[in-house]
Coordinates of C-alpha atoms and ligand atoms in Angstrom, one line a residue:
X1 CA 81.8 -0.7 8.4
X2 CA 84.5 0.0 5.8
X3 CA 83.6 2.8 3.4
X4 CA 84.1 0.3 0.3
X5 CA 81.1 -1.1 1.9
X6 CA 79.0 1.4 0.6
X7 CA 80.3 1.1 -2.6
X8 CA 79.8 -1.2 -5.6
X9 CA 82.0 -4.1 -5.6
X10 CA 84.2 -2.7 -7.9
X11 CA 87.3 -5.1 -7.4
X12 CA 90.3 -4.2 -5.1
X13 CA 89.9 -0.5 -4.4
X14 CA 91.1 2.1 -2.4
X15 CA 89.4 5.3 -1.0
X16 CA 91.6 8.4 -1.6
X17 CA 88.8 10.9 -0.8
X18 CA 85.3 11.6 0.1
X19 CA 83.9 15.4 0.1
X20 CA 80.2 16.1 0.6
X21 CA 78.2 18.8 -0.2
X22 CA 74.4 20.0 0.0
X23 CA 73.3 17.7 -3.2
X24 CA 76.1 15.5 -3.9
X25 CA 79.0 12.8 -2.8
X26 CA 82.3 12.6 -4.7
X27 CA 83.9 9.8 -3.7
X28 CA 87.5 9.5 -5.1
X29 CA 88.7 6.1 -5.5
X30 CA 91.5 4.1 -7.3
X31 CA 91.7 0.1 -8.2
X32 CA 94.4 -1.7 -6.4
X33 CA 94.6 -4.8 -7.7
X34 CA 98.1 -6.7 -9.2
X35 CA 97.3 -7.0 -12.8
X36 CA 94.1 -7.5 -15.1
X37 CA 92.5 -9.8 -17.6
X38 CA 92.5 -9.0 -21.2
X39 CA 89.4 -8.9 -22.2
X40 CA 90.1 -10.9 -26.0
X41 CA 92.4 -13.4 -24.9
X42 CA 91.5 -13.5 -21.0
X43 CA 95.9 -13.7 -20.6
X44 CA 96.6 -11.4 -17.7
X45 CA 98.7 -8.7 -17.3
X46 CA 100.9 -6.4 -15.6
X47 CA 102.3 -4.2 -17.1
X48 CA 100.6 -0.5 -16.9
X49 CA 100.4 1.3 -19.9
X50 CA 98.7 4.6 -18.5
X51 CA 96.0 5.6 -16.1
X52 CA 92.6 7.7 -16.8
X53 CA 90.0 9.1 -15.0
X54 CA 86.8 7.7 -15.2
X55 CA 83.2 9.1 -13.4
X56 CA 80.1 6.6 -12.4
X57 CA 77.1 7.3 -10.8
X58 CA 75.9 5.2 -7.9
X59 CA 73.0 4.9 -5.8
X60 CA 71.9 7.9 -3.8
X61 CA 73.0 8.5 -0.1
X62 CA 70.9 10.5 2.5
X63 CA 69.3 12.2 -0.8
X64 CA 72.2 13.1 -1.7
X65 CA 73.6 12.1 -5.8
X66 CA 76.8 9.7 -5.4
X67 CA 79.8 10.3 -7.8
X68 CA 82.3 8.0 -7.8
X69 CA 86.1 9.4 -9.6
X70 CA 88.0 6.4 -10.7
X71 CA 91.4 6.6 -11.7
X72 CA 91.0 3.6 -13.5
X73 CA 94.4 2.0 -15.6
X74 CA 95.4 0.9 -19.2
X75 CA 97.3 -2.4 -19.2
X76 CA 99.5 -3.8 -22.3
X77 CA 98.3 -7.3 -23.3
X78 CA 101.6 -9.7 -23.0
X79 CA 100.3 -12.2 -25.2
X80 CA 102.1 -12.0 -28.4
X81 CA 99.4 -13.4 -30.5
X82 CA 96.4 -11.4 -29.1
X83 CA 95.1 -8.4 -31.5
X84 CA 94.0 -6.4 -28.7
X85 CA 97.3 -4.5 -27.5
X86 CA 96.3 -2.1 -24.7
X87 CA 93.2 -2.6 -23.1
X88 CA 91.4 -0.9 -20.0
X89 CA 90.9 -3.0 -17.0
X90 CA 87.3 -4.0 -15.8
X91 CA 85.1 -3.3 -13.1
X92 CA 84.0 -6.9 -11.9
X93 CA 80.1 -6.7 -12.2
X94 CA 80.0 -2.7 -10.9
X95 CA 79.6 -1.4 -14.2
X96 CA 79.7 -2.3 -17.5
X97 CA 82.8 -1.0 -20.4
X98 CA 82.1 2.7 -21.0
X99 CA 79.0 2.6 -18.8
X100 CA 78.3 6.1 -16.6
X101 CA 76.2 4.5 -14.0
X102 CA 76.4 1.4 -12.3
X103 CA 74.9 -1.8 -12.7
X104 CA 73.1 -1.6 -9.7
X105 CA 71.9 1.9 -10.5
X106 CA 70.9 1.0 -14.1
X107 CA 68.9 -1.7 -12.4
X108 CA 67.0 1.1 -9.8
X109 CA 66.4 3.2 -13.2
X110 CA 64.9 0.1 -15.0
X111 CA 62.9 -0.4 -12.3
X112 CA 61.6 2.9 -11.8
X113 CA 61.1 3.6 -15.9
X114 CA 59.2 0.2 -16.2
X115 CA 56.6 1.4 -13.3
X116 CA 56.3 4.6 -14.4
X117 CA 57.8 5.4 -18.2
X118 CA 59.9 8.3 -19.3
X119 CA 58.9 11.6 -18.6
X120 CA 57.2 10.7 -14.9
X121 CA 60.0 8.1 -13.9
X122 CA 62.2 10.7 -14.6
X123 CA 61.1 13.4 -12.5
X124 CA 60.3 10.5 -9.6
X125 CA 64.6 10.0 -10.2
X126 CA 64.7 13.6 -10.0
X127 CA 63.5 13.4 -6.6
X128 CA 65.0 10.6 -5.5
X129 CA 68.9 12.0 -5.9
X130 CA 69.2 9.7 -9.4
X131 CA 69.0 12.2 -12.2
X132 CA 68.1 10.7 -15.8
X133 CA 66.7 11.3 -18.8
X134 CA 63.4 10.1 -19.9
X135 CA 64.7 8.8 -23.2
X136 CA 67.7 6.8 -21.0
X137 CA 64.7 5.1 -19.1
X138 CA 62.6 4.4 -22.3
X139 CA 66.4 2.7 -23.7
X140 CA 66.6 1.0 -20.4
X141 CA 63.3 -0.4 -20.8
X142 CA 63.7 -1.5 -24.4
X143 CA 67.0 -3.0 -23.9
X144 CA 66.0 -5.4 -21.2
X145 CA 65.1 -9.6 -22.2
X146 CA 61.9 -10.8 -22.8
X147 CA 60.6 -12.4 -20.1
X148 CA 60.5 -16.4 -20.8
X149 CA 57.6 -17.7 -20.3
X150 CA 56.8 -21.9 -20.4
X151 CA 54.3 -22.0 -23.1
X152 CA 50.6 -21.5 -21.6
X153 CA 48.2 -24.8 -21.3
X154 CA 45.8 -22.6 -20.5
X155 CA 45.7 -19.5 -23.0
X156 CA 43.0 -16.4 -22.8
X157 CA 42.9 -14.1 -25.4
X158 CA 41.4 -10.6 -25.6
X159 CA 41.9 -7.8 -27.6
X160 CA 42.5 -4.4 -26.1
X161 CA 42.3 -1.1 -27.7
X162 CA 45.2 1.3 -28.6
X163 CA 42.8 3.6 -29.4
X164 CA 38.9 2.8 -29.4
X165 CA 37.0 1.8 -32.3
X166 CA 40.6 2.4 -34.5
X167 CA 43.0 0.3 -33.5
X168 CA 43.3 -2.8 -31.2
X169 CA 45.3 -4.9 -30.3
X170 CA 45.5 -8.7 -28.6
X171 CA 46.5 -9.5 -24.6
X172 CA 47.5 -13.4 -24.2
X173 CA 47.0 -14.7 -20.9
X174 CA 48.3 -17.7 -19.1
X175 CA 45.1 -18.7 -16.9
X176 CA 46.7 -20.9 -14.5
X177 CA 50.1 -18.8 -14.1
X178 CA 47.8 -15.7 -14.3
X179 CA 49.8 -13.4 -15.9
X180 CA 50.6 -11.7 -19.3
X181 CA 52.3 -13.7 -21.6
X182 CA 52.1 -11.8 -24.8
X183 CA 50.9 -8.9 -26.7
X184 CA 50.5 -8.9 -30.3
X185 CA 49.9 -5.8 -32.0
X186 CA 47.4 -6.5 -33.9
X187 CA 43.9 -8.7 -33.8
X188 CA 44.1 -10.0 -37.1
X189 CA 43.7 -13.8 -37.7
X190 CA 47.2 -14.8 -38.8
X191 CA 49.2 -13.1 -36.3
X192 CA 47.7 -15.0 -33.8
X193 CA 48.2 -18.6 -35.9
X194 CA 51.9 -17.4 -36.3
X195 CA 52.4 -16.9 -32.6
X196 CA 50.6 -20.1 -31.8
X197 CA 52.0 -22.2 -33.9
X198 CA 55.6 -21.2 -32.7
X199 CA 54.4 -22.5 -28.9
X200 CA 52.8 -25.7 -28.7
X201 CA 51.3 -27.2 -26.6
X202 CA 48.4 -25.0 -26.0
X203 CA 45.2 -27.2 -25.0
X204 CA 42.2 -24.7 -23.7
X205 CA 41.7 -21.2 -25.0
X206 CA 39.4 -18.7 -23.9
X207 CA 38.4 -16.0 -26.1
X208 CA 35.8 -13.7 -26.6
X209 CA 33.0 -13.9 -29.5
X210 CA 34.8 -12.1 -32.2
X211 CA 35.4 -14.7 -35.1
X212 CA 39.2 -13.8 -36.2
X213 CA 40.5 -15.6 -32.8
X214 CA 38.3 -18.7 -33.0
X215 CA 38.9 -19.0 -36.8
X216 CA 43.2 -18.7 -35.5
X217 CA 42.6 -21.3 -33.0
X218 CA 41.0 -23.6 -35.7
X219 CA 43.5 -23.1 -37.7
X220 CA 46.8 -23.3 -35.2
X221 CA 45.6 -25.8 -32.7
X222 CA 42.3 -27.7 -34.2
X223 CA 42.8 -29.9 -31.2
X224 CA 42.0 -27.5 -28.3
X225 CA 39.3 -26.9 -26.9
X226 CA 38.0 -23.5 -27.0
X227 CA 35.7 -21.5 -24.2
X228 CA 33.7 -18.4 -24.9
X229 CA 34.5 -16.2 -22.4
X230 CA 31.8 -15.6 -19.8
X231 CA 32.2 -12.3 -19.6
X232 CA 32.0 -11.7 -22.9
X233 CA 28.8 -13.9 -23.4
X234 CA 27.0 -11.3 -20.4
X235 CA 28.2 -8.3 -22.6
X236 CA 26.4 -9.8 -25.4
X237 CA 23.3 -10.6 -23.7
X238 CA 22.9 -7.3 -22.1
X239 CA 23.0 -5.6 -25.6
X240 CA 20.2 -7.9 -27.1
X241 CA 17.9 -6.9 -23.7
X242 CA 19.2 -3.3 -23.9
X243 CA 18.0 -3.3 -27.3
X244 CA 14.8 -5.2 -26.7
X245 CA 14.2 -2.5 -23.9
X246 CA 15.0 0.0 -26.1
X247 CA 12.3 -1.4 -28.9
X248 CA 9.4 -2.0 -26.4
X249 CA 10.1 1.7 -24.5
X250 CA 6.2 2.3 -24.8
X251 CA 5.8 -0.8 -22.7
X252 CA 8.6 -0.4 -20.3
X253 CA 7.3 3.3 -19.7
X254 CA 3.5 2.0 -19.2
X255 CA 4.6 -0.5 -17.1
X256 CA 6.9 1.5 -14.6
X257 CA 4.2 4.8 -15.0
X258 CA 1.8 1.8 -13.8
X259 CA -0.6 2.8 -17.2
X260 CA -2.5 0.5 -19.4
X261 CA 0.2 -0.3 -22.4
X262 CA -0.6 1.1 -25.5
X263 CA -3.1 -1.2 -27.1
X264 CA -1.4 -0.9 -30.6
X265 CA 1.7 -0.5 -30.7
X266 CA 2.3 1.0 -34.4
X267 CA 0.7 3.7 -33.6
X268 CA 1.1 4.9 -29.7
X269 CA -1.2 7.5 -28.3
X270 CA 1.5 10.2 -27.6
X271 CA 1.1 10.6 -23.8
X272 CA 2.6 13.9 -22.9
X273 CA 4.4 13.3 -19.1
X274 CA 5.4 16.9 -19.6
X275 CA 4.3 20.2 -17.9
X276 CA 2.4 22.1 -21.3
X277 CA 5.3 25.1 -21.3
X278 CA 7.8 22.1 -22.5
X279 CA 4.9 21.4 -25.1
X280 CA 6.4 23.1 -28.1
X281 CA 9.3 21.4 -28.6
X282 CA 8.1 17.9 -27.3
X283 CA 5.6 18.2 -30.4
X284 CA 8.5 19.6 -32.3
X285 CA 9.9 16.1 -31.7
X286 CA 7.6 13.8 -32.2
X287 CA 6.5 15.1 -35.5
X288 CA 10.3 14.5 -36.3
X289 CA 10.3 11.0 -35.4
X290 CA 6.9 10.1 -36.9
X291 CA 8.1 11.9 -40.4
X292 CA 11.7 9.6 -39.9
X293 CA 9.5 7.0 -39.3
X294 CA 7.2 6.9 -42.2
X295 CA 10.1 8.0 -44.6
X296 CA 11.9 4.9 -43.4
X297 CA 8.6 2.6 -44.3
X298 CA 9.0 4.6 -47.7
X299 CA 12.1 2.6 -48.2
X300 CA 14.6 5.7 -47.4
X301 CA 18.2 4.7 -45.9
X302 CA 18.9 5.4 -42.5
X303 CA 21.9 7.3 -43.8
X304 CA 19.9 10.0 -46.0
X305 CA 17.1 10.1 -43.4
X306 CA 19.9 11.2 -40.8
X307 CA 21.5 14.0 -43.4
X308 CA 17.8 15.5 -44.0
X309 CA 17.1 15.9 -40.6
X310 CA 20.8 16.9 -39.3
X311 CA 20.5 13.7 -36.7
X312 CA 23.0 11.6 -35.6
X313 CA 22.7 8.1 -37.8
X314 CA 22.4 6.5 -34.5
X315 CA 19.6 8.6 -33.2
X316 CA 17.7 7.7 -36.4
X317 CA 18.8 3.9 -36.1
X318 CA 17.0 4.5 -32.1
X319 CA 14.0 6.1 -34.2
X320 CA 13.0 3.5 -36.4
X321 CA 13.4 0.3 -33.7
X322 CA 11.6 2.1 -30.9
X323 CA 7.6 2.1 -31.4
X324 CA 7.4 5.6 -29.0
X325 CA 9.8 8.9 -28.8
X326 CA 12.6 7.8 -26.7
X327 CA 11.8 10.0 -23.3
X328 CA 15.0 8.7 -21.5
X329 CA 17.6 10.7 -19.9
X330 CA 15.8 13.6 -18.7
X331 CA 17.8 13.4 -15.6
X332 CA 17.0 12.9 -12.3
X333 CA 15.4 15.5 -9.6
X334 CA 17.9 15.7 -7.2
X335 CA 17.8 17.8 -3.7
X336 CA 19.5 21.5 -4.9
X337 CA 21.2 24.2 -2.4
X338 CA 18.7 26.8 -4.2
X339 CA 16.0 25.2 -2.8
X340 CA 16.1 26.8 0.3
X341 CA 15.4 30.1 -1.8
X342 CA 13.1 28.6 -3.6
X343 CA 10.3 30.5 -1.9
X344 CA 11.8 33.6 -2.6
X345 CA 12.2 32.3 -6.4
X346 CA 8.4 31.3 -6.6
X347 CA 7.5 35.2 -5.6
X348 CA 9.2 37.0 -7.7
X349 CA 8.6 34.5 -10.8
X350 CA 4.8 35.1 -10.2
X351 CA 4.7 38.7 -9.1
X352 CA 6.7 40.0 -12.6
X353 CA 8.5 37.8 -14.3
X354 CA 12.3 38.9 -13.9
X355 CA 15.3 37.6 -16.1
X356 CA 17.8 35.1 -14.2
X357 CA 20.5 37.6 -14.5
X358 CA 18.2 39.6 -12.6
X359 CA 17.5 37.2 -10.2
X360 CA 21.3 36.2 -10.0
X361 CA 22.1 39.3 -8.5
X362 CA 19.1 39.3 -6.0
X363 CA 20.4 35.7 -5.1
X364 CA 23.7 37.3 -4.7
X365 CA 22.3 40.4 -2.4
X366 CA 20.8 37.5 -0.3
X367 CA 24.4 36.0 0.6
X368 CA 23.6 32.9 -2.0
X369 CA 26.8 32.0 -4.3
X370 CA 25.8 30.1 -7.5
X371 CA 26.2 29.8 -11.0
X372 CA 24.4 31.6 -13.7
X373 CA 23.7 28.4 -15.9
X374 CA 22.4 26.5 -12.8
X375 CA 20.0 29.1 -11.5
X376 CA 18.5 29.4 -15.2
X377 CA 18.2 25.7 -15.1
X378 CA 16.5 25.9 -11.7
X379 CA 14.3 28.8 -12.6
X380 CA 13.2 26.8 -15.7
X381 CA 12.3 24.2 -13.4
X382 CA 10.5 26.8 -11.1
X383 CA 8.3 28.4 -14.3
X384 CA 7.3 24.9 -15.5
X385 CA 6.1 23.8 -12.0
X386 CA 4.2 27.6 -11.7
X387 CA 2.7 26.5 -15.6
X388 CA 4.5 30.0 -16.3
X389 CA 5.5 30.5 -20.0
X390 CA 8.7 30.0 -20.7
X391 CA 10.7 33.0 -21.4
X392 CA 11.8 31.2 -24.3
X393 CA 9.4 28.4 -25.2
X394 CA 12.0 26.9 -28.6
X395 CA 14.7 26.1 -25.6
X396 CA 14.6 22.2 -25.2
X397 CA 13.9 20.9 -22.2
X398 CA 16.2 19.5 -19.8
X399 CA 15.3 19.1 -16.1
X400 CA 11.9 17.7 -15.7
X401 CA 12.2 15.5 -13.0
X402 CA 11.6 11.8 -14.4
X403 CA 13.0 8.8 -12.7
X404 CA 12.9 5.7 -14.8
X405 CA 15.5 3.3 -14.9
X406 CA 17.5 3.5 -18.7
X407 CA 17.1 0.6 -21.2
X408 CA 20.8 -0.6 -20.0
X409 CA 20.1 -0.1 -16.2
X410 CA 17.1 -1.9 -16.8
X411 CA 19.1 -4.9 -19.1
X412 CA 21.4 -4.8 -16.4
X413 CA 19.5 -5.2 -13.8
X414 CA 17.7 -7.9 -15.9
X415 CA 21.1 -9.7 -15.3
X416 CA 22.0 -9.3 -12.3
X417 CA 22.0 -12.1 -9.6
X418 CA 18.5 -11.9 -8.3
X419 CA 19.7 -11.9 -4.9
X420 CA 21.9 -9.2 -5.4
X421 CA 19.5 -6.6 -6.7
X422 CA 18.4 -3.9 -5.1
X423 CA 14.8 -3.1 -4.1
X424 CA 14.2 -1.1 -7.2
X425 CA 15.4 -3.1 -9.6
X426 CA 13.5 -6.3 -8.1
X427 CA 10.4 -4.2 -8.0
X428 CA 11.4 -3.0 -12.1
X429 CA 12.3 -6.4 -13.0
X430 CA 9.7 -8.5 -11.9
X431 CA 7.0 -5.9 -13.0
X432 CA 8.6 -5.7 -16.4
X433 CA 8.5 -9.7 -16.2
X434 CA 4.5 -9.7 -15.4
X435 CA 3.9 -7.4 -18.4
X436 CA 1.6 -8.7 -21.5
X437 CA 4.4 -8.4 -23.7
X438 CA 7.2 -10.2 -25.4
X439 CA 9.7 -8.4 -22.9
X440 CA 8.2 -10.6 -20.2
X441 CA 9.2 -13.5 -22.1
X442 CA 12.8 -12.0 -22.9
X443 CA 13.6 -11.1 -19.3
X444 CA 12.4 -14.5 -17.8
X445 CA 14.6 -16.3 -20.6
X446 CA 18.0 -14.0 -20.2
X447 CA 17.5 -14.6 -16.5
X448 CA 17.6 -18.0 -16.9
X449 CA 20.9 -17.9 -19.4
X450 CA 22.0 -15.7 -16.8
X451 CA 22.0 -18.1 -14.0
X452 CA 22.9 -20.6 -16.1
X453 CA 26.5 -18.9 -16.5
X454 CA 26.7 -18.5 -12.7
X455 CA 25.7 -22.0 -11.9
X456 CA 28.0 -23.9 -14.7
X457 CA 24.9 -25.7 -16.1
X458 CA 26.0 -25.7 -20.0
X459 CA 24.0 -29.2 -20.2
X460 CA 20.6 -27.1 -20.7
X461 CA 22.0 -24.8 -23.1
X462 CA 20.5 -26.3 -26.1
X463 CA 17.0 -26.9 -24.3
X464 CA 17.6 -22.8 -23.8
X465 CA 18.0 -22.2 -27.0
X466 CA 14.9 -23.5 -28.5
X467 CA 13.1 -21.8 -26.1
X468 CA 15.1 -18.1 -27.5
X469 CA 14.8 -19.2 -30.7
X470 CA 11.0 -18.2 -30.5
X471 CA 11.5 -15.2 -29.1
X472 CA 11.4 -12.3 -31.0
X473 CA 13.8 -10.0 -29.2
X474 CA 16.4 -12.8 -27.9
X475 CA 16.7 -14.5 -31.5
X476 CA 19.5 -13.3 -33.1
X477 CA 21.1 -13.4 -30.0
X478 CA 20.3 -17.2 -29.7
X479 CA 21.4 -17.3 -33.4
X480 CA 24.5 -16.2 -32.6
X481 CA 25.4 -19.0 -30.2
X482 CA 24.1 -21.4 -32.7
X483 CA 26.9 -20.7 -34.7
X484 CA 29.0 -20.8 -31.2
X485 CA 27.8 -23.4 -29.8
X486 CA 30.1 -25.7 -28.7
X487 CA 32.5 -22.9 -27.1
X488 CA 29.5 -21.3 -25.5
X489 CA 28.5 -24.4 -23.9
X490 CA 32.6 -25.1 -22.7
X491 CA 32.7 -21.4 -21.1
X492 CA 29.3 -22.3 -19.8
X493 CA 30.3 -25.9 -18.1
X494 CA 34.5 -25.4 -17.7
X495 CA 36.0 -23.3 -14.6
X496 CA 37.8 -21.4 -17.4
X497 CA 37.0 -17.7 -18.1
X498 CA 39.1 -14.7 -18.7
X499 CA 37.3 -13.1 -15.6
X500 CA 40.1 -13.9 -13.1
X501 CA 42.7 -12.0 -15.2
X502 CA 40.8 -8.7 -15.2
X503 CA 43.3 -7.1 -13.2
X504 CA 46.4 -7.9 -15.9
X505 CA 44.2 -6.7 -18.4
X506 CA 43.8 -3.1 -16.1
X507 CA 47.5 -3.1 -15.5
X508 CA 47.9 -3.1 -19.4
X509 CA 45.6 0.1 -19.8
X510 CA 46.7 1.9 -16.8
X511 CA 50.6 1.2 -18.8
X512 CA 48.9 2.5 -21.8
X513 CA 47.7 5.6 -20.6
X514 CA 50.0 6.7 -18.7
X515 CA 51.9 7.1 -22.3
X516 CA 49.2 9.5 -22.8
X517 CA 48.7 7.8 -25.9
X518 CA 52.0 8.1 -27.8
X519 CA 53.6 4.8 -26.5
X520 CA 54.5 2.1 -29.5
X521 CA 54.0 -0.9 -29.4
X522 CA 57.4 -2.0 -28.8
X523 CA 58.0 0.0 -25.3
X524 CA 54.3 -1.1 -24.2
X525 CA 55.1 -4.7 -24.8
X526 CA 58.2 -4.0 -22.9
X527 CA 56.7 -2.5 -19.9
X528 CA 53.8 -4.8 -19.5
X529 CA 55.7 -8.0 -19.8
X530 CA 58.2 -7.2 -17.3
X531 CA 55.8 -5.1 -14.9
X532 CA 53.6 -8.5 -14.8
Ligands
ZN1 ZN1 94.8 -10.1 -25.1

């Protein structure tokens, strides 16, 4: 193999020298060829004005950084009418005028800075013998075409956030191709009518529920038909029966605690599942939530409830739609590496009542490494289980062991393909189902909405909705697709979804964040289009 193998094809060249060291090749090198085109009026010449040295990076060799040395020449342009009168000869496709890599190492870079962006593809260059600077990769990136793509028939939009619940902006898919076509920085109404309107032929879209894309659609393309995304419809669902879960939580805990359900449920009998040294502040709390409740009947806003009693707006928002104190999230009693001292633990507690800093360094004498917090969590545990006082009865509690399913688990499960559940959630679900209650009524109908979606049955959506329309937790959920309707019943009857293109979509955020947050808009857009 020639050594100009190795090299770029940079035209008729001849090796003067090659030295190697450690880190780097310095190839010396000088063109050879007749005469050269001008680059203005293409006339070529030969006549040699002068000769200058000129330095390009190549591709690594044996992880070792390649240097080519050019002595590259000047010619004279012998037409008389051309403007240009000396001009420097060209390197055939090696490397562009003035460029300091080339082309094929500018490509590698591209590559790399596209995968990875600036500051990491730059150290992964670093490594790789092909030194550069982030901000070269970022202009690398920038710099390169827009992918064309043939306008989509098949079109899913989504939005995507740049940074949650402030700004978002809008993916466009091609569904058949399955890939990114577009993003748009922005999910505003007219943006996405602009960029519609400038690529016809667009016949199916699938969006989610929000009403900015379906009123763009209208608007840019009355003639399509558009899908609600399946997905999204699922999302929505679960919230109404996480919500409905949330509102009946006296039911769904007398249900699951297999008690009789509170016979009115305005006024719940406060059922105490704690041990009495917990009692304090469980009282504490729900004299809270009866006050916030009675001030809301008063006519108070949520918002001035929430600033009187220091509580988050949501947690009052919780307070007023739930009919018992929310118990959920206690945490689950797992098995614990103390609990092979907890014998020791028990003797001590009863006999005379040490601190856990004093017990943390008996623990310690006994060869038994753990932290502070988690042995005064444990030791709480311990006191309530011996019904000892609390050494500090204000402190909240946090681990009494309860294991109930949360309102979403539960809504979840709720959805899930019944064959597909596990045996708890069966066992939850169908008890839930045989309560006295309107949940029984809201699980069996989102069940059957649910398999509706999987089975492609749109044709008994409107049957379905009557039947939700009567029911009190599932009707504004039901009113919703009213106003929906004929896209509901498309993404319930058409293969169409954005489901398939998940993985795009994940591609998009993984781009994102590895930006850790300060990428525009304009580099994103660059790197996903061309990573896709
Ligand atoms: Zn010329």
């Amino acid at each position: 193999m020639a050594g100009t193998d190795l090299l770029p094809p940079l035209g008729d060249l001849r090796i003067l020298s090659a030295t190697m060291s450690d880190d780097v090749v310095v190839v010396s090198a000088a063109t050879t060829s007749q005469d050269a085109a001008c680059p203005v009026c293409r006339f070529r010449s030969q006549s040699v004005h002068s000769r200058y040295a000129r330095t390009i990076a190549d591709l690594p060799w044996q992880g070792r950084r390649v240097r080519i040395r050019l002595l590259v020449r000047r010619f004279r342009c012998s037409n008389v009418d051309c403007p240009r009168k000396v001009f420097c000869e060209r390197l055939a496709d090696a490397a562009q005028p003035h460029a300091r890599t080339t082309c094929r190492l500018t490509d590698a870079h591209t590559a790399v800075g596209t995968a990875l962006g600036g500051e990491a593809g730059s150290r992964l260059c670093q490594r790789l013998a092909a030194p550069t600077s982030p901000d070269t990769l970022l202009r690398r990136i920038k710099s390169l075409p827009r992918p064309s793509h043939p306008s989509p028939r098949v079109l899913g939009v989504d939005d995507f956030a740049f940074r949650r619940r402030h700004t978002y902006g809008t993916v466009l898919i091609d569904l058949e191709r399955r890939c990114v076509v577009d993003l748009l920085p922005d999910r505003e109404t007219n943006t996405l009518v602009r960029w519609l309107e400038q690529r016809p032929g667009v016949e199916i879209v699938s969006r989610d529920r929000a009403s900015a894309y379906s009123q763009a659609v209208t608007a840019a393309v009355p003639s399509a038909t558009q899908v609600a995304d399946r997905f999204h419809l699922l999302v929505n669902l679960r919230e109404a029966m996480e919500r409905a879960f949330q509102r009946g939580a006296g039911v769904v805990r007398a249900v699951l605690d297999d008690r009789k359900p509170t016979p009115d449920a305005t006024t719940p009998a406060v059922v105490l599942p704690f041990k009495p040294c917990h009692g304090t502040s469980r009282i504490e709390r729900q004299s809270r939530f009866d006050r916030v409740r009675s001030l809301y009947r008063e006519g108070r806003s949520l918002r001035s409830i929430a600033r009187e009693f220091r509580l988050h707006y949501r947690t009052v928002e919780r307070y007023v739609r739930t009919d018992a104190l929310p118990t959920w999230g206690a945490g689950m009693r797992r098995g614990s590496r103390l609990d092979r001292h907890a014998e020791f633990l028990r003797e001590r507690l009863q006999r005379d009542g040490p601190t856990s800093a004093q017990l943390h360094r008996e623990l310690a004498s006994r060869g038994c490494r753990c932290g502070a917090s988690f042995l005064r969590q444990y030791v709480r545990r311990l006191r309530c289980e011996l019904e000892l006082p609390p050494r500090r009865p204000s402190r909240p509690m946090s681990a009494v062991p309860v294991s109930r399913p949360s309102a979403r688990q539960l809504a979840i499960a709720v959805l899930r393909d019944p064959a597909t559940r596990n045996q708890k959630e069966a066992e939850h679900v169908k008890r839930l189902a045989a309560a006295e209650s309107p949940l029984g009524a809201a699980i069996a109908l989102a069940e059957s909405f649910a398999a509706m979606l999987r089975q492609r049955r749109g044709d008994g959506l409107e049957d379905w909705l009557q039947r939700a329309e009567r029911c009190n937790c599932l009707q504004p959920f039901a009113a919703g697709i009213r106003r929906d309707l004929d896209a509901v019943r498309a993404g319930l009857s058409l293969p169409w979804s954005n489901g398939p293109v998940e993985g795009s979509v994940n591609r998009l955020k993984l781009i994102k964040r590895s930006g850790y947050g300060r990428m525009g808009f304009d580099l994103l857009r660059a790197r996903v289009l061309n990573a896709s």
